[in-house]
Structure formats: C-alpha cells, structure tokens
Amino acid sequence: MDDYPTHLDLDLSSKCNIRCRFCHLSFFDPKEIAEFTLESFNLLDPLLKHLNSITLFSKYEPLTCKEFIPIFNKIKEYDIETYFSTNGILLSDNIIDILVGDLTYLTISITGFTNDTYKKNMGVDKFDVVKKNIDSINKKKKERNTIYPILRISTVGLLDAIDELKLAIDFVEQYNVKEGLQVTSFKSFDESMSNLMPLNNPKYFTKITEEAISYANKKNVKFVLQSGSIIENQKDTDNLGHKECNMPWYRCSIQPNGDVYPCPVSYKPIGNIFKKNILDIWNSEQMNTFRNGVNSTDNMNEDCINCTHCRHRSVVTATTNDFSNKNIYIAEMKRK
C-alpha cells in the first residue's frame, strides 16, 4: 500500500438542486449541509501531486458548490484525471467554459427520455435544459478541437423505466456520447418503490437489458450494466457477498464537512480533515482496521457485509438493495 492515496472521492457539496423519485436524497437528509470552499480544499494540497485521479461527487450534486470554479481551476494545475456526475441542469456557460478541454470524464444522469417520463423520474421539467447543455458542451468541444470531457449517460434501472433503454441508446447516438449508456441497478429507499428493484423480476430485467445490448451493438453504442448482468453479478458476489474490493488501499472519500470515510459507501468516518492531517488519517490504525475487514469472510466490516457500492454490491440480495426500512444510510444520513 502507498503512503498516499492515488484517488480521491470528494463530495464538493452535500446539496442537490432536484429530488429524483428514486434517489436517497428524497428520503434521507445528509449529516449536515456543507460545501467545500477553496480554502478548505487547500487542506488537501499534500495529496494533489500524488493523485492519479479525482472524483468530484459521490452522493450529491457537485455543481451546487458555490466555489466549484476556483476549486476546479486549482485541480487543473496538476496532471490528474478528473471526473464527476451531474444531473446536467446547472451546467452554465461559465461552467462549460472551464470544463471543456480539461475535465476528463463527465457523466450526466438521466432517467426518462421523454419530457413526461423525465419529469416523472427526475421530479422537474428540465429535460430540454439538459439537452441544450449537452449541445453546448459538444459545440465548445468542436470549437476547441478536443475530445474532453468524454461524455457518458447514466440511467437508473427501475423495472418501470427500463422499457426506455432503446430510447436512451438513440439519445446517446444523437448527442455523440462516446462513453455510451450506463445502467445502474436501482436501490429502494421506500416500500412503495421496492417492487421496482431488478431482483423482483430478474427474468424481465434480463430480457429487456439483453435486447438493449443487442440494439446498442447494432448502433455501435457502448452499453454497460454497472453491476454486470444478474447472472454475472450473482456469480461474482457469491463468495464474499460482494465483489472482491481493493478500494480502501488506493482511495478514500471526503465529505464537505471534513469527514473522511474509508470508501464512498461506508457509514462511519475515520477522521476529519479539519481536526487531523489527511495523511495521518490515511495511515491511521482505524483505516488499516477497515482494510483488514473488506474481503475477510471471518472478520468482515458490517459496511462490507452489506456493501451498497454500485460496482461491487450484490444486486440479488434484499439487504444490499432494499433500504426502505432503514433509518440510517451511508455517511450517517438520517431518514427524513
């Protein structure tokens, strides 16, 4: 293990500008409302020169951070691969101007590919705004003769929304989204929506996604099931209850209130950058104890037993997908 993390997951803000019907923020409140400033971000200076990559979100909307532009300009001083996901509504001309040519990857989250279904799922009538903003990014990329940011569309695989996957693939083709379409498996946070989890109808989910994969191949559009197919996921998570994980050995997650977590979906912090140097936290006994319990069947962390990470969790067990009866969620979020 390195003395420094080579990747950081930062939540620049603990806010979001919309409330999607499927999102944890419609049902849980963050531990506290906060956002990074350039001054607080500078506490991470000891790490920046060692990073290979940085993610500027994990649970919230990064563009609600008032000092996003100066923080991103600071990151641009280093040779770091940069990435974040956004609902795309707050992609103003000023934001687009600093991103094009310098941000490596940008994911735009869209569930619902007509005005009506977008509003149903995302909670706002802003589909046209998002399309306009993607157009603006593509025009600016063409002006600057750059491929960056490389775009991807992410959509949530609710059982009542996956019938639009072919529409989503057409959207990706129309807007020249090079990284294609990513489908994330739905986690339920309310009993009224638990029936929409893929595990409740794996046969239907498999049928629709296989048809979408075939359609995407014909269109030469990249198509990714983030957790793998249900059969693949069940096989890959059979031994540990989650996929083999190496995240806490090269990355950690930092919240805008300064709390440091050993991974983006852990529940309890192991330190705070306003109270302790980030490198001391990274090399701390608490972090090492967590690492020892990630892939251990005999001494697994509770967080890892019920891993909720989109790329590592089981999508076939209720305990890692159904949070409708839970009062606490990751990063000490509390039910509303």
mmCIF file of N, CA and C in Angstrom, residues 21 111-113 121 155-169 181 183-186 196-198 201-212 223 225 230:
data_model
loop_
_atom_site.group_PDB
_atom_site.id
_atom_site.type_symbol
_atom_site.label_atom_id
_atom_site.label_comp_id
_atom_site.label_asym_id
_atom_site.label_seq_id
_atom_site.Cartn_x
_atom_site.Cartn_y
_atom_site.Cartn_z
ATOM 1 N N ARG A 21 -37.232 10.737 -7.866
ATOM 2 C CA ARG A 21 -38.106 9.851 -7.090
ATOM 3 C C ARG A 21 -37.376 8.628 -6.563
ATOM 4 N N THR A 111 -32.875 9.753 -16.173
ATOM 5 C CA THR A 111 -33.796 8.626 -16.155
ATOM 6 C C THR A 111 -35.142 9.144 -16.649
ATOM 7 N N GLY A 112 -35.531 8.692 -17.845
ATOM 8 C CA GLY A 112 -36.706 9.208 -18.538
ATOM 9 C C GLY A 112 -36.269 9.957 -19.779
ATOM 10 N N PHE A 113 -36.616 9.433 -20.947
ATOM 11 C CA PHE A 113 -36.097 10.002 -22.194
ATOM 12 C C PHE A 113 -37.195 10.610 -23.072
ATOM 13 N N ASN A 121 -39.556 10.839 -13.305
ATOM 14 C CA ASN A 121 -38.433 10.239 -12.587
ATOM 15 C C ASN A 121 -37.529 11.250 -11.902
ATOM 16 N N THR A 155 -28.311 5.982 -16.435
ATOM 17 C CA THR A 155 -29.743 5.899 -16.159
ATOM 18 C C THR A 155 -29.991 4.812 -15.121
ATOM 19 N N VAL A 156 -31.016 4.993 -14.307
ATOM 20 C CA VAL A 156 -31.298 4.054 -13.220
ATOM 21 C C VAL A 156 -32.240 2.959 -13.717
ATOM 22 N N GLY A 157 -31.866 1.720 -13.431
ATOM 23 C CA GLY A 157 -32.603 0.573 -13.954
ATOM 24 C C GLY A 157 -33.801 0.160 -13.119
ATOM 25 N N LEU A 158 -34.776 1.061 -12.996
ATOM 26 C CA LEU A 158 -36.033 0.685 -12.355
ATOM 27 C C LEU A 158 -36.831 -0.192 -13.315
ATOM 28 N N LEU A 159 -37.567 -1.129 -12.761
ATOM 29 C CA LEU A 159 -38.319 -2.043 -13.617
ATOM 30 C C LEU A 159 -39.366 -1.327 -14.465
ATOM 31 N N ASP A 160 -39.857 -0.163 -14.002
ATOM 32 C CA ASP A 160 -40.846 0.554 -14.797
ATOM 33 C C ASP A 160 -40.225 1.636 -15.680
ATOM 34 N N ALA A 161 -38.893 1.646 -15.764
ATOM 35 C CA ALA A 161 -38.215 2.637 -16.612
ATOM 36 C C ALA A 161 -37.355 2.004 -17.696
ATOM 37 N N ILE A 162 -37.006 0.728 -17.541
ATOM 38 C CA ILE A 162 -36.069 0.125 -18.488
ATOM 39 C C ILE A 162 -36.693 -0.127 -19.861
ATOM 40 N N ASP A 163 -38.015 0.064 -19.959
ATOM 41 C CA ASP A 163 -38.614 -0.068 -21.286
ATOM 42 C C ASP A 163 -38.180 1.062 -22.219
ATOM 43 N N GLU A 164 -37.497 2.085 -21.661
ATOM 44 C CA GLU A 164 -37.000 3.197 -22.469
ATOM 45 C C GLU A 164 -35.511 3.075 -22.813
ATOM 46 N N LEU A 165 -34.927 1.912 -22.577
ATOM 47 C CA LEU A 165 -33.496 1.773 -22.837
ATOM 48 C C LEU A 165 -33.142 2.001 -24.310
ATOM 49 N N LYS A 166 -34.006 1.582 -25.210
ATOM 50 C CA LYS A 166 -33.722 1.820 -26.629
ATOM 51 C C LYS A 166 -33.797 3.321 -26.951
ATOM 52 N N LEU A 167 -34.751 4.015 -26.322
ATOM 53 C CA LEU A 167 -34.797 5.481 -26.456
ATOM 54 C C LEU A 167 -33.513 6.103 -25.930
ATOM 55 N N ALA A 168 -33.022 5.572 -24.817
ATOM 56 C CA ALA A 168 -31.787 6.083 -24.222
ATOM 57 C C ALA A 168 -30.602 5.874 -25.161
ATOM 58 N N ILE A 169 -30.556 4.727 -25.807
ATOM 59 C CA ILE A 169 -29.481 4.430 -26.763
ATOM 60 C C ILE A 169 -29.560 5.380 -27.960
ATOM 61 N N LEU A 181 -23.948 4.454 -22.757
ATOM 62 C CA LEU A 181 -25.010 4.410 -21.744
ATOM 63 C C LEU A 181 -24.634 3.436 -20.638
ATOM 64 N N VAL A 183 -26.177 1.669 -17.147
ATOM 65 C CA VAL A 183 -27.400 1.386 -16.398
ATOM 66 C C VAL A 183 -27.022 0.989 -14.980
ATOM 67 N N THR A 184 -27.480 1.760 -14.005
ATOM 68 C CA THR A 184 -27.222 1.435 -12.604
ATOM 69 C C THR A 184 -28.418 0.684 -12.039
ATOM 70 N N SER A 185 -28.165 -0.298 -11.204
ATOM 71 C CA SER A 185 -29.247 -1.080 -10.607
ATOM 72 C C SER A 185 -29.907 -0.285 -9.481
ATOM 73 N N PHE A 186 -31.213 -0.283 -9.494
ATOM 74 C CA PHE A 186 -31.988 0.521 -8.565
ATOM 75 C C PHE A 186 -31.946 -0.032 -7.148
ATOM 76 N N LEU A 196 -39.862 -2.225 -7.619
ATOM 77 C CA LEU A 196 -39.194 -1.810 -8.856
ATOM 78 C C LEU A 196 -37.732 -2.239 -8.920
ATOM 79 N N MET A 197 -37.247 -2.933 -7.884
ATOM 80 C CA MET A 197 -35.874 -3.420 -7.898
ATOM 81 C C MET A 197 -35.734 -4.580 -8.885
ATOM 82 N N PRO A 198 -34.654 -4.638 -9.659
ATOM 83 C CA PRO A 198 -34.457 -5.730 -10.626
ATOM 84 C C PRO A 198 -34.557 -7.117 -10.018
ATOM 85 N N ASN A 201 -37.846 -9.065 -10.421
ATOM 86 C CA ASN A 201 -38.233 -9.683 -11.689
ATOM 87 C C ASN A 201 -36.984 -9.839 -12.562
ATOM 88 N N PRO A 202 -36.063 -10.697 -12.130
ATOM 89 C CA PRO A 202 -34.798 -10.835 -12.861
ATOM 90 C C PRO A 202 -34.987 -11.312 -14.297
ATOM 91 N N LYS A 203 -36.023 -12.092 -14.541
ATOM 92 C CA LYS A 203 -36.271 -12.590 -15.900
ATOM 93 C C LYS A 203 -36.593 -11.428 -16.844
ATOM 94 N N TYR A 204 -37.471 -10.539 -16.401
ATOM 95 C CA TYR A 204 -37.839 -9.382 -17.212
ATOM 96 C C TYR A 204 -36.641 -8.431 -17.380
ATOM 97 N N PHE A 205 -35.921 -8.174 -16.275
ATOM 98 C CA PHE A 205 -34.754 -7.287 -16.332
ATOM 99 C C PHE A 205 -33.725 -7.829 -17.321
ATOM 100 N N THR A 206 -33.475 -9.126 -17.265
ATOM 101 C CA THR A 206 -32.511 -9.755 -18.172
ATOM 102 C C THR A 206 -32.974 -9.659 -19.626
ATOM 103 N N LYS A 207 -34.249 -9.924 -19.869
ATOM 104 C CA LYS A 207 -34.794 -9.868 -21.230
ATOM 105 C C LYS A 207 -34.636 -8.464 -21.816
ATOM 106 N N ILE A 208 -35.046 -7.454 -21.070
ATOM 107 C CA ILE A 208 -35.007 -6.078 -21.575
ATOM 108 C C ILE A 208 -33.567 -5.613 -21.786
ATOM 109 N N THR A 209 -32.682 -5.939 -20.848
ATOM 110 C CA THR A 209 -31.298 -5.477 -20.976
ATOM 111 C C THR A 209 -30.567 -6.222 -22.091
ATOM 112 N N GLU A 210 -30.875 -7.492 -22.287
ATOM 113 C CA GLU A 210 -30.256 -8.215 -23.402
ATOM 114 C C GLU A 210 -30.709 -7.646 -24.743
ATOM 115 N N GLU A 211 -31.978 -7.276 -24.833
ATOM 116 C CA GLU A 211 -32.471 -6.631 -26.059
ATOM 117 C C GLU A 211 -31.784 -5.287 -26.268
ATOM 118 N N ALA A 212 -31.572 -4.554 -25.178
ATOM 119 C CA ALA A 212 -30.900 -3.256 -25.269
ATOM 120 C C ALA A 212 -29.446 -3.415 -25.700
ATOM 121 N N PHE A 223 -22.621 0.169 -24.242
ATOM 122 C CA PHE A 223 -23.703 -0.090 -23.283
ATOM 123 C C PHE A 223 -23.131 -0.892 -22.120
ATOM 124 N N LEU A 225 -23.885 -2.440 -18.135
ATOM 125 C CA LEU A 225 -24.631 -2.693 -16.907
ATOM 126 C C LEU A 225 -23.634 -2.536 -15.761
ATOM 127 N N ILE A 230 -27.419 -9.916 -14.135
ATOM 128 C CA ILE A 230 -27.825 -10.558 -12.882
ATOM 129 C C ILE A 230 -27.074 -11.872 -12.679
#
